[in-house]
Tab-separated table of C-alpha atoms in Angstrom:
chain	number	residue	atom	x	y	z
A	44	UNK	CA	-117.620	-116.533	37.139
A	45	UNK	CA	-121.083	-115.859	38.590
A	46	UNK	CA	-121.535	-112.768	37.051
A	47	UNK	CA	-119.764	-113.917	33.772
A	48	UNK	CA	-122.492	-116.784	33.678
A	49	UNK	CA	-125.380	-113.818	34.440
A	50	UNK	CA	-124.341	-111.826	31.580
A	51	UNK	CA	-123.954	-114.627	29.020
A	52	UNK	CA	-127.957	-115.459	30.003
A	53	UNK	CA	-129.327	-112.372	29.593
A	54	UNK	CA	-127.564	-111.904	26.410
A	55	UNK	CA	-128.893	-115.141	25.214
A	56	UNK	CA	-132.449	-113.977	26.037
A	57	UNK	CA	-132.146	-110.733	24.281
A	58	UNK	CA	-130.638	-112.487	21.091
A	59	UNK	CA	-133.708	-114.861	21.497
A	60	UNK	CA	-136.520	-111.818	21.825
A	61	UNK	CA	-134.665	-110.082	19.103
A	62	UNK	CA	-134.719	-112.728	16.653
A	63	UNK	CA	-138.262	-113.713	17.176
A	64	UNK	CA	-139.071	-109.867	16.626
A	65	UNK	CA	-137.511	-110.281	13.032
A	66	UNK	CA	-140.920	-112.530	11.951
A	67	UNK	CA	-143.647	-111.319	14.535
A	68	UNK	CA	-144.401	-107.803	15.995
A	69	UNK	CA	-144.364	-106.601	19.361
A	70	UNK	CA	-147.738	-107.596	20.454
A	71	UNK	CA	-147.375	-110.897	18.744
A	72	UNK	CA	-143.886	-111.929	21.078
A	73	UNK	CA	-144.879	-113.015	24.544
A	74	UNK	CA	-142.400	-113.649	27.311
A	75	UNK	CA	-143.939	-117.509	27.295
A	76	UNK	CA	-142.879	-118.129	23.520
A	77	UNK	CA	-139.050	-116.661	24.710
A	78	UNK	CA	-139.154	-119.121	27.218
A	79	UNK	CA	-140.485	-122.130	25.092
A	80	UNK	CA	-137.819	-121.048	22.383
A	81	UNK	CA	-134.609	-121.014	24.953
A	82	UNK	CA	-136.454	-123.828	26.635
A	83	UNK	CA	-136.754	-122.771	29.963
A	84	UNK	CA	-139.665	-121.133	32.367
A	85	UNK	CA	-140.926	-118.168	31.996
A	86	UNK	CA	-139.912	-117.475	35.472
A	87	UNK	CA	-135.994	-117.523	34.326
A	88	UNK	CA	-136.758	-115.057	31.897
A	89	UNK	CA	-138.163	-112.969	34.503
A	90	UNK	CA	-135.260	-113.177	36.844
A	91	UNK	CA	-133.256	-111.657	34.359
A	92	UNK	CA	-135.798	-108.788	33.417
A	93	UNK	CA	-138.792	-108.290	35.236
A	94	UNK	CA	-141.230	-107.058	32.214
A	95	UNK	CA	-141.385	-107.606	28.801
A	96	UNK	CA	-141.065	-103.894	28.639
A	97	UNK	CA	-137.714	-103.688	30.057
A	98	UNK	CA	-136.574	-106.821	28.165
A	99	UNK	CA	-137.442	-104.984	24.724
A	100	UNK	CA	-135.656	-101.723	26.149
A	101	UNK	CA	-132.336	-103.952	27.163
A	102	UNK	CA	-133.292	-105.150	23.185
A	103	UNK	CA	-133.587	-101.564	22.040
A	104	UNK	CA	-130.098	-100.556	23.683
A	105	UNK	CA	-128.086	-103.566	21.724
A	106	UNK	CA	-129.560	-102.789	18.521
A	107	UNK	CA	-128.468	-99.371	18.831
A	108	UNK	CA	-125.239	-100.221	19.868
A	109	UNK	CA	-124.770	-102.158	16.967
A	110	UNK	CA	-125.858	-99.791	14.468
A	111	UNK	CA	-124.023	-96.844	15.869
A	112	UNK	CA	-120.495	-99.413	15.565
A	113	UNK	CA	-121.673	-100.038	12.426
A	114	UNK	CA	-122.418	-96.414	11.258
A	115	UNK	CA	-118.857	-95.436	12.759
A	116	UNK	CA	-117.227	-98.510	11.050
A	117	UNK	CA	-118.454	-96.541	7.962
A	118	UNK	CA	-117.641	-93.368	8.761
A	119	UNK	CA	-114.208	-93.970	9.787
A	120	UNK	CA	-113.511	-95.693	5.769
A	121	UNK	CA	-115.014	-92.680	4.240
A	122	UNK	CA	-113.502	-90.068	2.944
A	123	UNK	CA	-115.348	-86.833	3.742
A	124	UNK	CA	-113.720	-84.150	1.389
A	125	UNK	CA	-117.109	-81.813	0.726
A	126	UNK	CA	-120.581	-81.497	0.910
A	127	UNK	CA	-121.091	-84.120	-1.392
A	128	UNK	CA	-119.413	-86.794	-0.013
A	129	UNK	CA	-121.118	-85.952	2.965
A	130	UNK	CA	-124.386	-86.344	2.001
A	131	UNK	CA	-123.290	-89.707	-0.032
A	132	UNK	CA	-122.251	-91.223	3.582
A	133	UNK	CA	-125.396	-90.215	5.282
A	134	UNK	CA	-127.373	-91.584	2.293
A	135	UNK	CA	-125.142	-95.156	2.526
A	136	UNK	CA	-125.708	-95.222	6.205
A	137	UNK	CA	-129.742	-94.795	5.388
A	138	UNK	CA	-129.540	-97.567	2.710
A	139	UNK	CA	-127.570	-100.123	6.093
A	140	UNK	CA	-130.077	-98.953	8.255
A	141	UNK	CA	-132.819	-100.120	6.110
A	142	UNK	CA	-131.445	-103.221	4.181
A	143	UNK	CA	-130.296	-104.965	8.274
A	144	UNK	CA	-131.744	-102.774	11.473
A	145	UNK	CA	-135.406	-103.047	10.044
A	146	UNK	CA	-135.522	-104.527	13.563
A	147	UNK	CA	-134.881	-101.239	14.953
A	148	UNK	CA	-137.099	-99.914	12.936
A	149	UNK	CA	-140.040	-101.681	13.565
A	150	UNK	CA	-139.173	-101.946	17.833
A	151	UNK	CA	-138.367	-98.087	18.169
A	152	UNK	CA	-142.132	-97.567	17.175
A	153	UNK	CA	-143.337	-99.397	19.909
A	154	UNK	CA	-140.804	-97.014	22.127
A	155	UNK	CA	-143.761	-95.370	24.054
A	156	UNK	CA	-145.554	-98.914	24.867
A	157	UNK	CA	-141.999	-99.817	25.906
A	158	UNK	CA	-141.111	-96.698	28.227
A	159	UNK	CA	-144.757	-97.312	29.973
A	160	UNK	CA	-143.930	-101.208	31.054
A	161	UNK	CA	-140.322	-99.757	32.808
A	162	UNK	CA	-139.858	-97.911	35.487
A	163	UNK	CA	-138.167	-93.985	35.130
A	164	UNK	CA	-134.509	-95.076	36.239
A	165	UNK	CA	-134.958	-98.097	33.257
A	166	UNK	CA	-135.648	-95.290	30.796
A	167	UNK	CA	-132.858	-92.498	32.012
A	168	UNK	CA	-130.455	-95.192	32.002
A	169	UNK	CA	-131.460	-96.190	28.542
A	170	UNK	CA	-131.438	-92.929	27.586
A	171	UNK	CA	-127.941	-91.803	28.653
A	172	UNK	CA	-126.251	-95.042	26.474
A	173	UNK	CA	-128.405	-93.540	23.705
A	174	UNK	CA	-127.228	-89.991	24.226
A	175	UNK	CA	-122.961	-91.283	24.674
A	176	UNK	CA	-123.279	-93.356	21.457
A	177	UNK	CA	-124.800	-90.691	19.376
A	178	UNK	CA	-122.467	-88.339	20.560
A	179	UNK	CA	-119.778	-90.881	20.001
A	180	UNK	CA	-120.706	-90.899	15.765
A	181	UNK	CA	-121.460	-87.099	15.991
A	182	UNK	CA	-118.043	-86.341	17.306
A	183	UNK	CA	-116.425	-89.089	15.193
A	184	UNK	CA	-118.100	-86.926	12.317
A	185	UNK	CA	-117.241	-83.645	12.644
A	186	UNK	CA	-113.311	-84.794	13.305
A	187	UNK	CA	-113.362	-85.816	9.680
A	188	UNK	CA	-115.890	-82.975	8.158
A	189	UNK	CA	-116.717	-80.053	9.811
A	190	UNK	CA	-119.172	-78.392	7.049
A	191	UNK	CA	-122.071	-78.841	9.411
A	192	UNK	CA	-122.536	-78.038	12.922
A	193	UNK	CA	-122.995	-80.889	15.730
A	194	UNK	CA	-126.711	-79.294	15.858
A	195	UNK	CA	-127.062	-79.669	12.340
A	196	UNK	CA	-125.216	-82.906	12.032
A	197	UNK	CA	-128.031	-84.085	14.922
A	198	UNK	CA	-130.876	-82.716	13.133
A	199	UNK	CA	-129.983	-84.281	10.283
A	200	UNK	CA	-130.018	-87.855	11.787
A	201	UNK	CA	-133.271	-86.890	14.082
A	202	UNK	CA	-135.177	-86.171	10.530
A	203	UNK	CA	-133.638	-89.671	9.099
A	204	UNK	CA	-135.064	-91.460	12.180
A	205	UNK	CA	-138.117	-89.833	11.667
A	206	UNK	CA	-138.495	-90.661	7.960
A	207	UNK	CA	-137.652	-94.258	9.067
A	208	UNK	CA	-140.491	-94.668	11.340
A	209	UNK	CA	-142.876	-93.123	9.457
A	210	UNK	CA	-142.537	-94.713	6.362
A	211	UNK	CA	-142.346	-97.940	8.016
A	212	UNK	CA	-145.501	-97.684	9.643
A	213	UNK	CA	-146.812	-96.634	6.241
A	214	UNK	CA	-145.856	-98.397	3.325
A	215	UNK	CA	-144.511	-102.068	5.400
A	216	UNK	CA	-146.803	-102.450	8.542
A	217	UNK	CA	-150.103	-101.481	6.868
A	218	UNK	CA	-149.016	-102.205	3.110
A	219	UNK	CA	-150.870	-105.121	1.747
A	220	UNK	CA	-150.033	-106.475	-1.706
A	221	UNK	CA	-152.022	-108.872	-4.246
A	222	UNK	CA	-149.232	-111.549	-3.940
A	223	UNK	CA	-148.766	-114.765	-2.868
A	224	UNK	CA	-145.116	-115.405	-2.217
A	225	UNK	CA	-144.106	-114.482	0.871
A	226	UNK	CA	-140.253	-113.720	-0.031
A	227	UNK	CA	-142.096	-111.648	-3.305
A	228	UNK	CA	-144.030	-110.237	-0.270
A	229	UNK	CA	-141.270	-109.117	1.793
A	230	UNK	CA	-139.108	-107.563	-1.389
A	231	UNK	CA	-141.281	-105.310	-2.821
A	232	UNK	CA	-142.556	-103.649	0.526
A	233	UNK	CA	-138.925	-103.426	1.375
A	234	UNK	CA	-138.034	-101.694	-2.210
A	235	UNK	CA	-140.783	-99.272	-2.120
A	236	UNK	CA	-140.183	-98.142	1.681
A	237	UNK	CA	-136.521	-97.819	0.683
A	238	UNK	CA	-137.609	-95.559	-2.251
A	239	UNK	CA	-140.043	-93.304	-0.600
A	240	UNK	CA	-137.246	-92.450	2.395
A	241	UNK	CA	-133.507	-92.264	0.374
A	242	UNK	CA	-135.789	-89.754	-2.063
A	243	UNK	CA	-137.033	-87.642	0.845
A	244	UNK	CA	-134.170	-87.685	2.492
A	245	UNK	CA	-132.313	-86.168	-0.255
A	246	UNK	CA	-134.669	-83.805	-0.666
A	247	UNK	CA	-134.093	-83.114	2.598
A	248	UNK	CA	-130.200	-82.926	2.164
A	249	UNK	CA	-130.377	-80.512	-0.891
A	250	UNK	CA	-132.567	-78.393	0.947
A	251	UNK	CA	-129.674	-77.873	3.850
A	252	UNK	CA	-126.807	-77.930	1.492
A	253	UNK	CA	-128.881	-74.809	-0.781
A	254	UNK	CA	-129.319	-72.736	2.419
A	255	UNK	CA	-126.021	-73.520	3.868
A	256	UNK	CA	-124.401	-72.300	0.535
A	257	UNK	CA	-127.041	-69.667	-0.014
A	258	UNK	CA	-125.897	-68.084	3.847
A	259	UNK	CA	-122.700	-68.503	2.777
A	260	UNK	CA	-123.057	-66.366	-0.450
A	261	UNK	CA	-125.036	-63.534	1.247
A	262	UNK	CA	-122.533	-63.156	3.776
């Protein structure tokens, strides 16, 4: 019951810190606002996780979680016939990623300010989850379409992840635009990130699928 109790708390405090990232940045949250918001000290917060940096990393792991269950909820009511509908799912995946993980988004960036406020068993640990749910959507992936290698299939969603965080740092975090309304704001940042990475990442895509068919020819 205990332990039960332990668990519900410290996945009250990471809903709490993950919300409040949704409207402030990293630097912005402090461990004292978490604590004013759940209404507690900012000694119980503490108890639970003994840095903000290890907090954010316990944050980091639930996010991903959830959009690996997501991605696989996805995969698993897609039908993967070709090339094409392969690069359709990886495209609608990119489109969920951006339209309701922006969270992730915005947090993974911070990942090396993160790592350096934990200790190295926090970060092998968080790691290793990492590495068993990627592996988890990799494998579900190949079951159903096997037109790309696991390396390639890994590659492909290392270069996504990449085109996420850059762009976000670009065109969101240091975009500024002539408007007033925030919600006006917030929607047309959002529509031209989500632009700039679905059309590299196709480009991207094509590029793959031409070599892949051009090997395939010359062989």
């Amino acid at each position: 019951m205990a332990s039960e109790k332990r668990a519900q708390k410290k996945e009250q405090i990471i809903y709490t810190a993950m919300k409040m990232l949704e409207q402030s940045s990293y630097n912005d949250v402090r461990i004292e606002d978490i604590a004013q918001k759940l209404d507690v000290v900012k000694s119980n917060i503490f108890y639970y996780f003994p840095s903000k940096g290890i907090l954010y990393l316990n944050v980091l792991e639930k996010l991903h979680s959830d959009i690996i269950e997501r991605f696989i909820l996805e995969v698993n009511q897609t039908s993967i016939k070709n090339i094409v509908d392969f690069k359709k799912l990886i495209m609608k995946l990119t489109d969920i990623y951006i339209r309701d993980y922006i969270t992730l988004i915005k947090l993974s960036i911070e990942s090396t300010r993160i790592f350096s406020e934990c200790k190295r068993e926090h970060i092998l640990q968080y790691n290793n989850v990492v590495n068993i749910l990627d592996d988890r959507l990799q494998s579900i992936i190949i079951e159903k379409f096997n037109g790309f290698t696991r390396n390639e299939i890994f590659y492909i969603f290392e270069v996504q992840e990449h085109f996420l965080r850059g762009y976000y740092q670009d065109m969101i975090q240091n975009a500024e635009y002539a408007i007033t309304d925030d919600g006006d704001i917030t929607w047309e940042r959002l529509s031209l990130y989500e632009f700039r990475v679905t059309r590299m990442l196709r480009f991207f895509l094509d590029g793959m699928i031409y070599e892949k068919n051009k090997n395939t020819l010359d062989k």
